[in-house]
């Protein structure tokens, strides 16, 4: 028989077990494992990300974040495979012109029904191109840490030798200086180009450059609903009726046509970046990121960077925006936490740290003034507010269409109007497919 003491112990243990049964499940429910967030990127190193993560607000410190630096050459394929497998990263990076490809794979941030971040705040924080590129039906599809744009690189040594004290500011100046800038051999073959223009095969960013020239001619690249292109539609410039896409293509192509007095570029050159780096071209149109590539090829080159050339009669000064945006996967189990991380990463403290670590031009309006004293960044910061892009249903396919449009004129001698209309029809067909 059990003693009174044993009975008492059994009763106490029973009460403890009962209490654990009643309240234990509540304690278990209150404990939540830390959210696990995976981020993929191509332009940011692991070391840089670690520095940025140290700037995060305390509430995010409990989140378990894994940053994976991906190979840019295989990034799109890796991302596509991850989505097919249902194992995509919570946060990934897209190019500002690739929303057409990834839009259906993103959980957007509602700017209309969210008190934490509104459309007004977005406009106050970032240049106008952000809204144009990444906002659809009052929903935000990404935020950037940096914003790059097209500028004019010039070989300072060659301009000094030619007694040209400042780089050209307008296309008219480039045209007037072109005979001085280019050189030919005894057989009248071009040995040094004035500026790489006219072709697609060996010119870096040819599609962006031609797009920007179209915009300088007044082209509205897409219609209001972003369901088709309008660069082949007649408009008015200086009270004259023109088709901006046609005029831009004619202007661009003449620099690679032997019959033109502006002939200065041919397919005998390697790439436009290589030609500039090795003194085979006086000028080069490129992004801030190209600076590092130029110096890697030729550490001794003496060059400067100035604003993208404008036409004297252009209605507005323009450059062309290119940047990576952080966005949230539609497969993420923690979209709210992921968007909170993105907003923190692109906030002032983190973005300032990113600019200091990478020497990439900032995206935030509040940081633009801080880089005006940096000779490597000042031009890109000054152009940030006038930089724009355009919505493409599939950027890679549009690039091929632009390449064919240029080749139609410079190689096949097709009429520029016909080439532009053909390209517009092909892009409009892409819009229909990707609806």
C-alpha positions as a LaTeX table, in Angstrom:
\begin{tabular}{lrrr}
\hline
Residue & $x$ (\AA) & $y$ (\AA) & $z$ (\AA) \\
\hline
Unk1 & 0.00 & 0.00 & 0.00 \\
Unk2 & 1.14 & 3.52 & $-0.81$ \\
Unk3 & 2.04 & 5.74 & 2.09 \\
Unk4 & 0.40 & 9.11 & 2.57 \\
Unk5 & 3.64 & 10.77 & 1.42 \\
Unk6 & 3.65 & 8.78 & $-1.83$ \\
Unk7 & 0.02 & 9.66 & $-2.45$ \\
Unk8 & 0.83 & 13.32 & $-1.96$ \\
Unk9 & 3.73 & 13.17 & $-4.45$ \\
Unk10 & 1.51 & 11.45 & $-7.05$ \\
Unk11 & $-1.17$ & 14.08 & $-6.61$ \\
Unk12 & 1.36 & 16.94 & $-7.02$ \\
Unk13 & 2.88 & 15.34 & $-10.13$ \\
Unk14 & $-0.58$ & 14.87 & $-11.55$ \\
Unk15 & $-1.38$ & 18.54 & $-11.03$ \\
Unk16 & 1.91 & 19.55 & $-12.73$ \\
Unk17 & 1.17 & 17.30 & $-15.71$ \\
Unk18 & $-2.35$ & 18.70 & $-15.96$ \\
Unk19 & $-1.06$ & 22.28 & $-15.88$ \\
Unk20 & 1.48 & 21.47 & $-18.60$ \\
Unk21 & $-1.26$ & 19.98 & $-20.73$ \\
Unk22 & $-3.51$ & 23.02 & $-20.23$ \\
Unk23 & $-0.94$ & 25.78 & $-20.62$ \\
Unk24 & 1.95 & 24.12 & $-22.43$ \\
Unk25 & 0.38 & 24.28 & $-25.88$ \\
Unk26 & $-0.17$ & 28.01 & $-25.37$ \\
Unk27 & 3.49 & 28.51 & $-24.59$ \\
Unk28 & 4.45 & 26.52 & $-27.68$ \\
Unk29 & 2.11 & 28.57 & $-29.81$ \\
Unk30 & 3.58 & 31.82 & $-28.47$ \\
Unk31 & 7.06 & 30.79 & $-29.52$ \\
Unk32 & 7.67 & 31.37 & $-33.19$ \\
Unk33 & 10.81 & 30.27 & $-34.95$ \\
Unk34 & 12.68 & 33.19 & $-36.56$ \\
Unk35 & 11.62 & 33.89 & $-40.14$ \\
Unk36 & 14.17 & 32.64 & $-42.68$ \\
Unk37 & 14.71 & 34.92 & $-45.67$ \\
Unk38 & 16.89 & 34.14 & $-48.69$ \\
Unk39 & 18.14 & 36.94 & $-50.95$ \\
Unk40 & 19.69 & 36.52 & $-54.40$ \\
Unk41 & 21.72 & 39.22 & $-56.13$ \\
Unk42 & 24.42 & 39.68 & $-58.76$ \\
Unk43 & 25.75 & 43.21 & $-58.26$ \\
Unk44 & 26.42 & 43.00 & $-54.51$ \\
Unk45 & 29.17 & 40.98 & $-52.87$ \\
Unk46 & 28.68 & 38.96 & $-49.69$ \\
Unk47 & 31.00 & 41.34 & $-47.86$ \\
Unk48 & 29.01 & 44.41 & $-48.89$ \\
Unk49 & 25.74 & 42.78 & $-47.90$ \\
Unk50 & 27.13 & 41.92 & $-44.46$ \\
Unk51 & 28.05 & 45.57 & $-43.95$ \\
Unk52 & 24.56 & 46.67 & $-44.97$ \\
Unk53 & 22.90 & 44.13 & $-42.71$ \\
Unk54 & 24.65 & 45.72 & $-39.75$ \\
Unk55 & 22.63 & 48.90 & $-40.42$ \\
Unk56 & 19.25 & 47.16 & $-40.17$ \\
Unk57 & 16.70 & 48.22 & $-37.57$ \\
Unk58 & 16.67 & 46.08 & $-34.37$ \\
Unk59 & 13.32 & 44.45 & $-35.16$ \\
Unk60 & 14.94 & 42.68 & $-38.13$ \\
Unk61 & 17.91 & 41.34 & $-36.21$ \\
Unk62 & 15.91 & 38.22 & $-35.28$ \\
Unk63 & 15.32 & 37.35 & $-38.94$ \\
Unk64 & 17.65 & 34.68 & $-40.31$ \\
Unk65 & 18.88 & 36.07 & $-43.62$ \\
Unk66 & 20.96 & 34.22 & $-46.19$ \\
Unk67 & 22.43 & 36.28 & $-49.03$ \\
Unk68 & 23.55 & 34.39 & $-52.13$ \\
Unk69 & 25.76 & 36.15 & $-54.68$ \\
Unk70 & 24.81 & 34.66 & $-58.04$ \\
Unk71 & 26.73 & 34.48 & $-61.31$ \\
Unk72 & 25.19 & 37.18 & $-63.57$ \\
Unk73 & 25.72 & 34.95 & $-66.62$ \\
Unk74 & 23.47 & 32.21 & $-65.24$ \\
Unk75 & 21.23 & 34.31 & $-62.98$ \\
Unk76 & 18.09 & 34.32 & $-65.13$ \\
Unk77 & 18.29 & 30.58 & $-65.78$ \\
Unk78 & 18.91 & 29.86 & $-62.09$ \\
Unk79 & 15.98 & 32.06 & $-61.09$ \\
Unk80 & 13.64 & 30.49 & $-63.63$ \\
Unk81 & 14.61 & 27.00 & $-62.42$ \\
Unk82 & 14.07 & 28.01 & $-58.79$ \\
Unk83 & 10.56 & 29.25 & $-59.53$ \\
Unk84 & 9.72 & 26.08 & $-61.46$ \\
Unk85 & 10.92 & 24.00 & $-58.52$ \\
Unk86 & 8.90 & 26.13 & $-56.09$ \\
Unk87 & 12.10 & 27.08 & $-54.30$ \\
Unk88 & 12.68 & 30.69 & $-55.32$ \\
Unk89 & 14.47 & 33.16 & $-53.02$ \\
Unk90 & 12.26 & 35.41 & $-50.90$ \\
Unk91 & 13.99 & 38.50 & $-52.29$ \\
Unk92 & 15.66 & 38.74 & $-55.67$ \\
Unk93 & 16.97 & 41.43 & $-57.99$ \\
Unk94 & 15.51 & 42.47 & $-61.34$ \\
Unk95 & 16.62 & 45.02 & $-63.88$ \\
Unk96 & 14.36 & 48.05 & $-64.05$ \\
Unk97 & 13.47 & 47.17 & $-67.64$ \\
Unk98 & 12.64 & 43.52 & $-66.86$ \\
Unk99 & 9.35 & 43.97 & $-65.02$ \\
Unk100 & 7.57 & 42.59 & $-68.06$ \\
Unk101 & 9.34 & 39.25 & $-67.54$ \\
Unk102 & 8.95 & 38.96 & $-63.76$ \\
Unk103 & 5.74 & 40.84 & $-62.96$ \\
Unk104 & 3.66 & 37.69 & $-62.39$ \\
Unk105 & 6.35 & 36.20 & $-60.13$ \\
Unk106 & 6.35 & 39.12 & $-57.68$ \\
Unk107 & 4.32 & 39.93 & $-54.58$ \\
Unk108 & 4.02 & 43.72 & $-54.98$ \\
Unk109 & 3.77 & 46.28 & $-52.19$ \\
Unk110 & 0.40 & 48.05 & $-52.06$ \\
Unk111 & 1.09 & 51.79 & $-52.05$ \\
Unk112 & $-2.57$ & 52.73 & $-51.89$ \\
Unk113 & $-3.71$ & 50.75 & $-48.86$ \\
Unk114 & $-0.58$ & 50.75 & $-46.74$ \\
Unk115 & 0.09 & 53.53 & $-44.27$ \\
Unk116 & 3.78 & 52.62 & $-43.83$ \\
Unk117 & 4.88 & 53.65 & $-47.32$ \\
Unk118 & 2.87 & 55.60 & $-49.88$ \\
Unk119 & 3.19 & 56.72 & $-53.49$ \\
Unk120 & 3.92 & 60.25 & $-52.27$ \\
Unk121 & 6.80 & 58.96 & $-50.15$ \\
Unk122 & 8.16 & 57.04 & $-53.15$ \\
Unk123 & 8.07 & 60.21 & $-55.25$ \\
Unk124 & 9.78 & 62.16 & $-52.46$ \\
Unk125 & 12.49 & 59.51 & $-52.04$ \\
Unk126 & 13.39 & 58.54 & $-55.61$ \\
Unk127 & 13.68 & 60.03 & $-59.12$ \\
Unk128 & 10.62 & 59.85 & $-61.38$ \\
Unk129 & 11.94 & 56.87 & $-63.33$ \\
Unk130 & 11.23 & 54.63 & $-60.30$ \\
Unk131 & 7.50 & 55.22 & $-60.57$ \\
Unk132 & 7.61 & 54.88 & $-64.35$ \\
Unk133 & 9.51 & 51.59 & $-64.20$ \\
Unk134 & 8.32 & 49.82 & $-61.06$ \\
Unk135 & 4.82 & 51.02 & $-60.16$ \\
Unk136 & 1.78 & 49.36 & $-61.73$ \\
Unk137 & $-1.81$ & 50.02 & $-60.60$ \\
Unk138 & $-0.54$ & 51.69 & $-57.40$ \\
Unk139 & 1.54 & 48.63 & $-56.55$ \\
Unk140 & 5.31 & 48.80 & $-56.10$ \\
Unk141 & 7.40 & 46.04 & $-57.69$ \\
Unk142 & 10.87 & 46.88 & $-56.41$ \\
Unk143 & 13.28 & 49.38 & $-54.88$ \\
Unk144 & 16.93 & 50.06 & $-55.81$ \\
Unk145 & 20.10 & 50.81 & $-53.87$ \\
Unk146 & 21.74 & 52.50 & $-56.84$ \\
Unk147 & 20.72 & 54.22 & $-60.08$ \\
Unk148 & 23.02 & 54.28 & $-63.10$ \\
Unk149 & 22.59 & 56.26 & $-66.31$ \\
Unk150 & 24.25 & 56.83 & $-69.67$ \\
Unk151 & 27.00 & 59.45 & $-69.86$ \\
Unk152 & 29.78 & 60.54 & $-72.21$ \\
Unk153 & 33.31 & 59.27 & $-71.54$ \\
Unk154 & 36.08 & 61.24 & $-73.26$ \\
Unk155 & 39.81 & 60.69 & $-73.70$ \\
Unk156 & 41.29 & 63.73 & $-72.01$ \\
Unk157 & 44.76 & 63.21 & $-73.50$ \\
Unk158 & 43.51 & 63.20 & $-77.09$ \\
Unk159 & 41.29 & 66.26 & $-76.57$ \\
Unk160 & 44.25 & 68.10 & $-75.03$ \\
Unk161 & 46.43 & 67.22 & $-78.02$ \\
Unk162 & 43.72 & 68.59 & $-80.32$ \\
Unk163 & 43.53 & 71.76 & $-78.19$ \\
Unk164 & 39.92 & 71.05 & $-77.27$ \\
Unk165 & 39.61 & 72.29 & $-73.68$ \\
Unk166 & 36.20 & 70.83 & $-72.77$ \\
Unk167 & 34.22 & 67.78 & $-73.89$ \\
Unk168 & 31.28 & 68.21 & $-76.27$ \\
Unk169 & 27.94 & 69.00 & $-74.66$ \\
Unk170 & 25.74 & 68.64 & $-77.75$ \\
Unk171 & 25.40 & 66.36 & $-80.74$ \\
Unk172 & 25.97 & 69.41 & $-82.92$ \\
Unk173 & 29.41 & 69.89 & $-81.36$ \\
Unk174 & 30.31 & 66.23 & $-81.90$ \\
Unk175 & 29.30 & 66.51 & $-85.56$ \\
Unk176 & 31.38 & 69.67 & $-86.07$ \\
Unk177 & 34.42 & 68.19 & $-84.30$ \\
Unk178 & 34.19 & 64.77 & $-85.92$ \\
Unk179 & 36.75 & 65.43 & $-88.72$ \\
Unk180 & 39.30 & 66.38 & $-86.04$ \\
Unk181 & 38.53 & 63.48 & $-83.75$ \\
Unk182 & 38.69 & 60.61 & $-86.22$ \\
Unk183 & 41.86 & 59.55 & $-88.00$ \\
Unk184 & 42.36 & 57.57 & $-91.23$ \\
Unk185 & 45.31 & 55.75 & $-92.80$ \\
Unk186 & 46.74 & 56.24 & $-96.28$ \\
Unk187 & 43.93 & 54.12 & $-97.70$ \\
Unk188 & 41.29 & 56.29 & $-95.99$ \\
Unk189 & 40.43 & 53.52 & $-93.56$ \\
Unk190 & 39.39 & 54.73 & $-90.13$ \\
Unk191 & 42.04 & 53.98 & $-87.53$ \\
Unk192 & 40.60 & 56.05 & $-84.69$ \\
Unk193 & 36.89 & 56.64 & $-84.28$ \\
Unk194 & 35.37 & 59.85 & $-83.03$ \\
Unk195 & 32.51 & 58.03 & $-81.29$ \\
Unk196 & 31.16 & 54.46 & $-81.52$ \\
Unk197 & 27.71 & 54.75 & $-83.12$ \\
Unk198 & 25.80 & 53.22 & $-86.00$ \\
Unk199 & 26.08 & 49.47 & $-85.49$ \\
Unk200 & 24.67 & 46.89 & $-83.08$ \\
Unk201 & 27.24 & 44.09 & $-83.24$ \\
Unk202 & 30.14 & 45.86 & $-81.51$ \\
Unk203 & 28.63 & 48.74 & $-79.57$ \\
Unk204 & 27.97 & 48.30 & $-75.86$ \\
Unk205 & 24.44 & 49.36 & $-74.83$ \\
Unk206 & 23.42 & 50.02 & $-78.46$ \\
Unk207 & 19.73 & 49.48 & $-77.69$ \\
Unk208 & 19.79 & 51.87 & $-74.73$ \\
Unk209 & 21.67 & 54.50 & $-76.73$ \\
Unk210 & 19.25 & 54.32 & $-79.66$ \\
Unk211 & 16.28 & 54.37 & $-77.27$ \\
Unk212 & 17.61 & 57.52 & $-75.65$ \\
Unk213 & 18.17 & 59.23 & $-79.00$ \\
Unk214 & 14.57 & 58.38 & $-79.92$ \\
Unk215 & 13.45 & 60.01 & $-76.67$ \\
Unk216 & 15.60 & 63.06 & $-77.45$ \\
Unk217 & 13.71 & 63.37 & $-80.72$ \\
Unk218 & 10.52 & 63.44 & $-78.67$ \\
Unk219 & 9.47 & 59.79 & $-78.98$ \\
Unk220 & 6.93 & 58.43 & $-76.57$ \\
Unk221 & 8.32 & 54.92 & $-76.36$ \\
Unk222 & 5.11 & 53.20 & $-75.19$ \\
Unk223 & 1.44 & 54.12 & $-75.11$ \\
Unk224 & $-0.32$ & 55.19 & $-71.89$ \\
Unk225 & $-1.46$ & 51.68 & $-71.04$ \\
Unk226 & 1.95 & 50.11 & $-71.73$ \\
Unk227 & 0.42 & 47.71 & $-74.23$ \\
Unk228 & 2.33 & 48.82 & $-77.32$ \\
Unk229 & 5.06 & 51.14 & $-78.65$ \\
Unk230 & 4.57 & 54.63 & $-80.03$ \\
Unk231 & 8.08 & 55.51 & $-81.29$ \\
Unk232 & 6.84 & 55.00 & $-84.87$ \\
Unk233 & 3.97 & 57.47 & $-84.41$ \\
Unk234 & 4.14 & 60.94 & $-85.98$ \\
Unk235 & 4.77 & 63.82 & $-83.57$ \\
Unk236 & 5.95 & 67.43 & $-83.79$ \\
Unk237 & 9.38 & 68.86 & $-83.07$ \\
Unk238 & 10.03 & 72.57 & $-83.61$ \\
Unk239 & 6.66 & 72.83 & $-85.37$ \\
Unk240 & 7.70 & 70.14 & $-87.87$ \\
Unk241 & 6.01 & 66.79 & $-88.34$ \\
Unk242 & 8.44 & 63.92 & $-87.73$ \\
Unk243 & 8.49 & 60.26 & $-86.75$ \\
Unk244 & 10.94 & 60.28 & $-83.80$ \\
Unk245 & 11.94 & 56.63 & $-84.17$ \\
Unk246 & 12.78 & 57.11 & $-87.85$ \\
Unk247 & 14.76 & 60.31 & $-87.32$ \\
Unk248 & 16.70 & 58.73 & $-84.44$ \\
Unk249 & 17.55 & 55.62 & $-86.45$ \\
Unk250 & 18.74 & 57.73 & $-89.41$ \\
Unk251 & 20.88 & 59.84 & $-87.10$ \\
Unk252 & 22.35 & 56.79 & $-85.35$ \\
Unk253 & 23.05 & 54.77 & $-88.50$ \\
Unk254 & 24.90 & 57.50 & $-90.41$ \\
Unk255 & 27.97 & 57.14 & $-88.16$ \\
Unk256 & 28.57 & 53.64 & $-89.57$ \\
Unk257 & 27.71 & 54.29 & $-93.23$ \\
Unk258 & 30.73 & 54.81 & $-95.53$ \\
Unk259 & 28.68 & 57.11 & $-97.78$ \\
Unk260 & 28.02 & 59.52 & $-94.88$ \\
Unk261 & 30.27 & 62.46 & $-94.06$ \\
Unk262 & 29.86 & 61.40 & $-90.42$ \\
Unk263 & 31.26 & 57.91 & $-91.04$ \\
Unk264 & 33.48 & 57.04 & $-88.08$ \\
Unk265 & 32.72 & 53.46 & $-86.97$ \\
Unk266 & 32.91 & 50.04 & $-88.61$ \\
Unk267 & 32.84 & 46.37 & $-87.68$ \\
Unk268 & 36.63 & 46.16 & $-87.75$ \\
Unk269 & 36.70 & 47.53 & $-84.22$ \\
Unk270 & 36.17 & 45.10 & $-81.35$ \\
Unk271 & 33.74 & 46.46 & $-78.78$ \\
Unk272 & 33.12 & 50.15 & $-78.21$ \\
Unk273 & 34.38 & 49.81 & $-74.62$ \\
Unk274 & 37.61 & 48.14 & $-75.77$ \\
Unk275 & 38.11 & 50.74 & $-78.48$ \\
Unk276 & 37.82 & 53.56 & $-75.97$ \\
Unk277 & 40.01 & 51.84 & $-73.39$ \\
Unk278 & 42.85 & 51.41 & $-75.89$ \\
Unk279 & 42.63 & 54.85 & $-77.51$ \\
Unk280 & 40.90 & 53.68 & $-80.70$ \\
Unk281 & 37.94 & 55.94 & $-80.01$ \\
Unk282 & 37.99 & 59.43 & $-78.53$ \\
Unk283 & 34.49 & 59.22 & $-77.05$ \\
Unk284 & 32.37 & 56.46 & $-75.53$ \\
Unk285 & 28.75 & 56.29 & $-74.35$ \\
Unk286 & 28.42 & 54.17 & $-71.25$ \\
Unk287 & 27.31 & 53.70 & $-67.66$ \\
Unk288 & 29.07 & 54.33 & $-64.37$ \\
Unk289 & 29.74 & 50.60 & $-64.04$ \\
Unk290 & 31.82 & 50.74 & $-67.24$ \\
Unk291 & 34.46 & 52.87 & $-65.53$ \\
Unk292 & 35.85 & 49.88 & $-63.64$ \\
Unk293 & 35.96 & 47.75 & $-66.81$ \\
Unk294 & 37.81 & 50.49 & $-68.71$ \\
Unk295 & 40.44 & 50.85 & $-65.99$ \\
Unk296 & 40.90 & 47.08 & $-65.75$ \\
Unk297 & 41.74 & 47.02 & $-69.46$ \\
Unk298 & 43.96 & 50.11 & $-69.37$ \\
Unk299 & 44.92 & 51.46 & $-65.92$ \\
Unk300 & 46.89 & 54.30 & $-67.53$ \\
Unk301 & 44.13 & 55.84 & $-69.62$ \\
Unk302 & 43.44 & 59.50 & $-68.86$ \\
Unk303 & 39.72 & 60.10 & $-69.26$ \\
Unk304 & 36.86 & 62.18 & $-67.96$ \\
Unk305 & 33.09 & 61.75 & $-67.79$ \\
Unk306 & 30.51 & 64.35 & $-68.80$ \\
Unk307 & 26.79 & 64.51 & $-69.47$ \\
Unk308 & 25.20 & 62.55 & $-72.29$ \\
Unk309 & 25.14 & 64.83 & $-75.37$ \\
Unk310 & 21.88 & 66.63 & $-76.12$ \\
Unk311 & 20.44 & 68.16 & $-79.28$ \\
Unk312 & 20.20 & 71.94 & $-79.23$ \\
Unk313 & 16.51 & 71.64 & $-80.11$ \\
Unk314 & 15.63 & 68.77 & $-77.76$ \\
Unk315 & 12.55 & 69.69 & $-75.71$ \\
Unk316 & 14.14 & 68.35 & $-72.49$ \\
Unk317 & 17.55 & 67.19 & $-71.29$ \\
Unk318 & 17.56 & 63.41 & $-70.89$ \\
Unk319 & 19.65 & 60.44 & $-69.94$ \\
Unk320 & 18.82 & 56.74 & $-69.78$ \\
Unk321 & 18.33 & 54.95 & $-66.46$ \\
Unk322 & 19.56 & 51.45 & $-65.68$ \\
Unk323 & 19.47 & 49.86 & $-62.24$ \\
Unk324 & 18.77 & 46.72 & $-60.22$ \\
Unk325 & 15.73 & 46.62 & $-57.95$ \\
Unk326 & 15.14 & 44.36 & $-54.97$ \\
Unk327 & 11.73 & 42.66 & $-55.11$ \\
Unk328 & 9.71 & 39.98 & $-53.29$ \\
Unk329 & 8.93 & 36.56 & $-54.71$ \\
Unk330 & 5.33 & 35.41 & $-55.05$ \\
Unk331 & 6.51 & 32.17 & $-53.42$ \\
Unk332 & 7.83 & 33.84 & $-50.26$ \\
Unk333 & 6.19 & 32.68 & $-47.02$ \\
Unk334 & 7.06 & 36.01 & $-45.38$ \\
Unk335 & 6.29 & 38.79 & $-47.93$ \\
Unk336 & 5.70 & 41.48 & $-45.28$ \\
Unk337 & 9.04 & 40.78 & $-43.61$ \\
Unk338 & 10.74 & 40.65 & $-47.01$ \\
Unk339 & 9.36 & 44.07 & $-47.99$ \\
Unk340 & 10.41 & 45.46 & $-44.62$ \\
Unk341 & 13.95 & 44.24 & $-45.30$ \\
Unk342 & 13.93 & 45.86 & $-48.75$ \\
Unk343 & 12.72 & 49.18 & $-47.35$ \\
Unk344 & 15.48 & 49.06 & $-44.74$ \\
Unk345 & 18.19 & 48.12 & $-47.24$ \\
Unk346 & 17.20 & 51.03 & $-49.51$ \\
Unk347 & 16.82 & 53.57 & $-46.71$ \\
Unk348 & 19.23 & 56.47 & $-46.20$ \\
Unk349 & 21.69 & 54.82 & $-43.77$ \\
Unk350 & 22.05 & 51.60 & $-45.71$ \\
Unk351 & 22.10 & 53.27 & $-49.15$ \\
Unk352 & 24.79 & 55.71 & $-47.98$ \\
Unk353 & 26.90 & 52.80 & $-46.77$ \\
Unk354 & 26.35 & 51.05 & $-50.11$ \\
Unk355 & 27.48 & 54.12 & $-52.06$ \\
Unk356 & 30.60 & 54.45 & $-49.91$ \\
Unk357 & 31.51 & 50.77 & $-50.27$ \\
Unk358 & 30.81 & 50.33 & $-53.98$ \\
Unk359 & 31.29 & 53.78 & $-55.52$ \\
Unk360 & 28.00 & 53.25 & $-57.36$ \\
Unk361 & 25.77 & 56.32 & $-57.90$ \\
Unk362 & 22.89 & 56.47 & $-55.40$ \\
Unk363 & 19.19 & 56.15 & $-56.13$ \\
Unk364 & 17.86 & 58.20 & $-53.22$ \\
Unk365 & 17.25 & 61.89 & $-53.91$ \\
Unk366 & 18.64 & 62.73 & $-50.46$ \\
Unk367 & 22.04 & 61.23 & $-51.37$ \\
Unk368 & 22.54 & 62.90 & $-54.75$ \\
Unk369 & 24.12 & 66.07 & $-53.34$ \\
Unk370 & 26.67 & 64.01 & $-51.39$ \\
Unk371 & 28.37 & 62.75 & $-54.54$ \\
Unk372 & 28.68 & 66.09 & $-56.34$ \\
Unk373 & 32.27 & 66.41 & $-55.09$ \\
Unk374 & 33.26 & 62.99 & $-56.41$ \\
Unk375 & 34.62 & 63.32 & $-59.98$ \\
Unk376 & 33.74 & 59.69 & $-60.73$ \\
Unk377 & 30.11 & 60.01 & $-59.64$ \\
Unk378 & 29.12 & 63.64 & $-60.07$ \\
Unk379 & 27.89 & 63.35 & $-63.68$ \\
Unk380 & 25.72 & 60.32 & $-62.95$ \\
Unk381 & 24.27 & 61.99 & $-59.84$ \\
Unk382 & 23.52 & 65.18 & $-61.77$ \\
Unk383 & 21.68 & 63.17 & $-64.43$ \\
Unk384 & 19.70 & 60.92 & $-62.06$ \\
Unk385 & 16.64 & 63.16 & $-61.98$ \\
Unk386 & 16.45 & 63.42 & $-65.80$ \\
Unk387 & 17.05 & 59.71 & $-66.47$ \\
Unk388 & 14.27 & 57.55 & $-67.85$ \\
Unk389 & 13.73 & 54.11 & $-69.36$ \\
Unk390 & 10.77 & 52.40 & $-71.00$ \\
Unk391 & 8.62 & 49.35 & $-70.33$ \\
Unk392 & 9.51 & 46.35 & $-72.48$ \\
Unk393 & 7.51 & 43.10 & $-72.53$ \\
Unk394 & 10.74 & 41.10 & $-72.86$ \\
Unk395 & 13.97 & 43.08 & $-72.79$ \\
Unk396 & 16.15 & 40.40 & $-74.41$ \\
Unk397 & 13.77 & 39.94 & $-77.33$ \\
Unk398 & 13.38 & 43.69 & $-77.75$ \\
Unk399 & 17.17 & 44.01 & $-77.87$ \\
Unk400 & 17.28 & 41.50 & $-80.73$ \\
Unk401 & 14.53 & 43.43 & $-82.53$ \\
Unk402 & 16.53 & 46.66 & $-82.17$ \\
Unk403 & 19.60 & 44.86 & $-83.46$ \\
Unk404 & 17.70 & 43.69 & $-86.53$ \\
Unk405 & 16.29 & 47.20 & $-87.05$ \\
Unk406 & 19.81 & 48.67 & $-87.11$ \\
Unk407 & 21.13 & 45.90 & $-89.38$ \\
Unk408 & 18.22 & 46.42 & $-91.77$ \\
Unk409 & 19.44 & 49.97 & $-92.40$ \\
Unk410 & 23.23 & 49.67 & $-92.17$ \\
Unk411 & 23.68 & 46.24 & $-93.81$ \\
Unk412 & 20.56 & 45.53 & $-95.89$ \\
Unk413 & 19.98 & 49.17 & $-96.98$ \\
Unk414 & 16.30 & 48.99 & $-96.04$ \\
Unk415 & 14.49 & 52.31 & $-95.73$ \\
Unk416 & 14.62 & 53.56 & $-92.10$ \\
Unk417 & 10.85 & 54.09 & $-91.96$ \\
Unk418 & 10.26 & 50.52 & $-93.08$ \\
Unk419 & 12.80 & 49.22 & $-90.54$ \\
Unk420 & 11.20 & 51.17 & $-87.69$ \\
Unk421 & 7.66 & 50.06 & $-88.56$ \\
Unk422 & 8.83 & 46.46 & $-88.79$ \\
Unk423 & 10.48 & 46.70 & $-85.35$ \\
Unk424 & 7.40 & 48.35 & $-83.83$ \\
Unk425 & 5.17 & 45.58 & $-85.17$ \\
Unk426 & 7.46 & 42.91 & $-83.74$ \\
Unk427 & 7.50 & 44.53 & $-80.30$ \\
Unk428 & 3.73 & 45.04 & $-80.34$ \\
Unk429 & 3.37 & 41.32 & $-81.06$ \\
Unk430 & 5.45 & 40.66 & $-77.90$ \\
Unk431 & 3.07 & 42.85 & $-75.90$ \\
Unk432 & 0.16 & 40.70 & $-77.08$ \\
Unk433 & 1.92 & 37.47 & $-76.12$ \\
Unk434 & 2.82 & 38.67 & $-72.63$ \\
Unk435 & $-0.61$ & 40.13 & $-71.74$ \\
\hline
\end{tabular}
